[in-house]
Amino acid sequence: AQSVTQLDSQVPVFEEAPVELRCNYSSSVSVYLFWYVQYPNQGLQLLLKYLSGSTLVESINGFEAEFNKSQTSFHLRKPSVHISDTAEYFCAVSDLRDDKIIFGKGTRLHILP
Amino acid sequence: ETGVTQSPTHLIKTRGQQVTLRCSSQSGHNTVSWYQQALGQGPQFIFQYYREEENGRGNFPPRFSGLQFPNYSSELNVNALELDDSALYLCASSLIGGTNTGELFFGEGSRLTVL
């Protein structure tokens, strides 16, 4: 069975500084990988996903994540964060045999002014 | 296209009671997944329904049950409520076999408090 580990429960970062949210997964088969974001008092929404092809995927609001099969990682990065990025970020994995998605425990991104 | 809607948004129950949560899936989707999100935790997979049949289940006891209807809407039922059942219950719809395989579209959740 697959699992997801998000190593940091909270990440404080100053506005306009870069950030990396770490995610490692375990699975015995090929996987799809996702980052979902949950803004305060809202539901989860997809930020970006890796299904196949290029290992670097990007979102429309400047985030990117790189699939590293050898390190079983899918870390999320942004070169310059904004106060509006304050949210909880969840890494998730789904194996290719079904459409069930397993989530990590989340990382709370706290932007400091 | 209409998104995923859940009802009720908030509810309070007491231990031992039963609760039914409802979900209308996004137009065109054939699959509904239910997740439990305890405070400060990630969503935990409860089960998934595909074409009205259970299509996988997480580590939840049988008192958690569900239904999917012909219009692909769904219910989550929880019997004999316990204090630890207090959580945000999230419904997510998806399309098995479509181009967006794996992507879930979430509702805003039903927050259950058990006293």
XYZ file of C-alpha atoms in Angstrom, chain B residues 56-104:
49
model
C -12.392 0.272 -2.079
C -12.387 1.028 1.615
C -9.923 2.485 4.067
C -9.325 1.468 7.663
C -12.758 2.398 9.028
C -15.175 0.142 10.954
C -18.416 -1.181 9.418
C -20.494 1.437 11.263
C -19.269 3.761 8.492
C -21.365 2.928 5.441
C -22.337 4.592 2.223
C -24.538 4.687 -0.812
C -24.255 6.032 -4.306
C -27.399 6.758 -6.299
C -28.058 6.495 -10.054
C -27.466 10.235 -10.420
C -24.045 9.661 -8.765
C -24.920 11.584 -5.622
C -23.885 9.864 -2.417
C -24.533 9.478 1.293
C -22.209 8.687 4.165
C -23.863 7.080 7.191
C -22.220 6.700 10.554
C -23.930 4.639 13.274
C -23.230 4.553 17.007
C -21.321 7.819 16.965
C -18.210 8.122 19.103
C -16.435 11.250 20.308
C -13.514 10.512 17.963
C -15.868 10.743 14.984
C -15.803 14.520 15.397
C -14.161 15.756 12.194
C -14.631 17.421 8.836
C -16.093 14.928 6.354
C -15.095 15.614 2.796
C -16.738 14.327 -0.330
C -14.820 14.299 -3.593
C -15.980 13.367 -7.052
C -13.932 12.192 -9.991
C -14.220 10.548 -13.365
C -12.748 7.085 -13.669
C -11.648 6.570 -17.250
C -11.548 10.244 -18.141
C -8.569 12.381 -19.074
C -8.296 13.714 -15.550
C -7.825 10.274 -14.011
C -6.894 10.595 -10.358
C -7.911 14.210 -9.865
C -10.447 14.711 -7.113
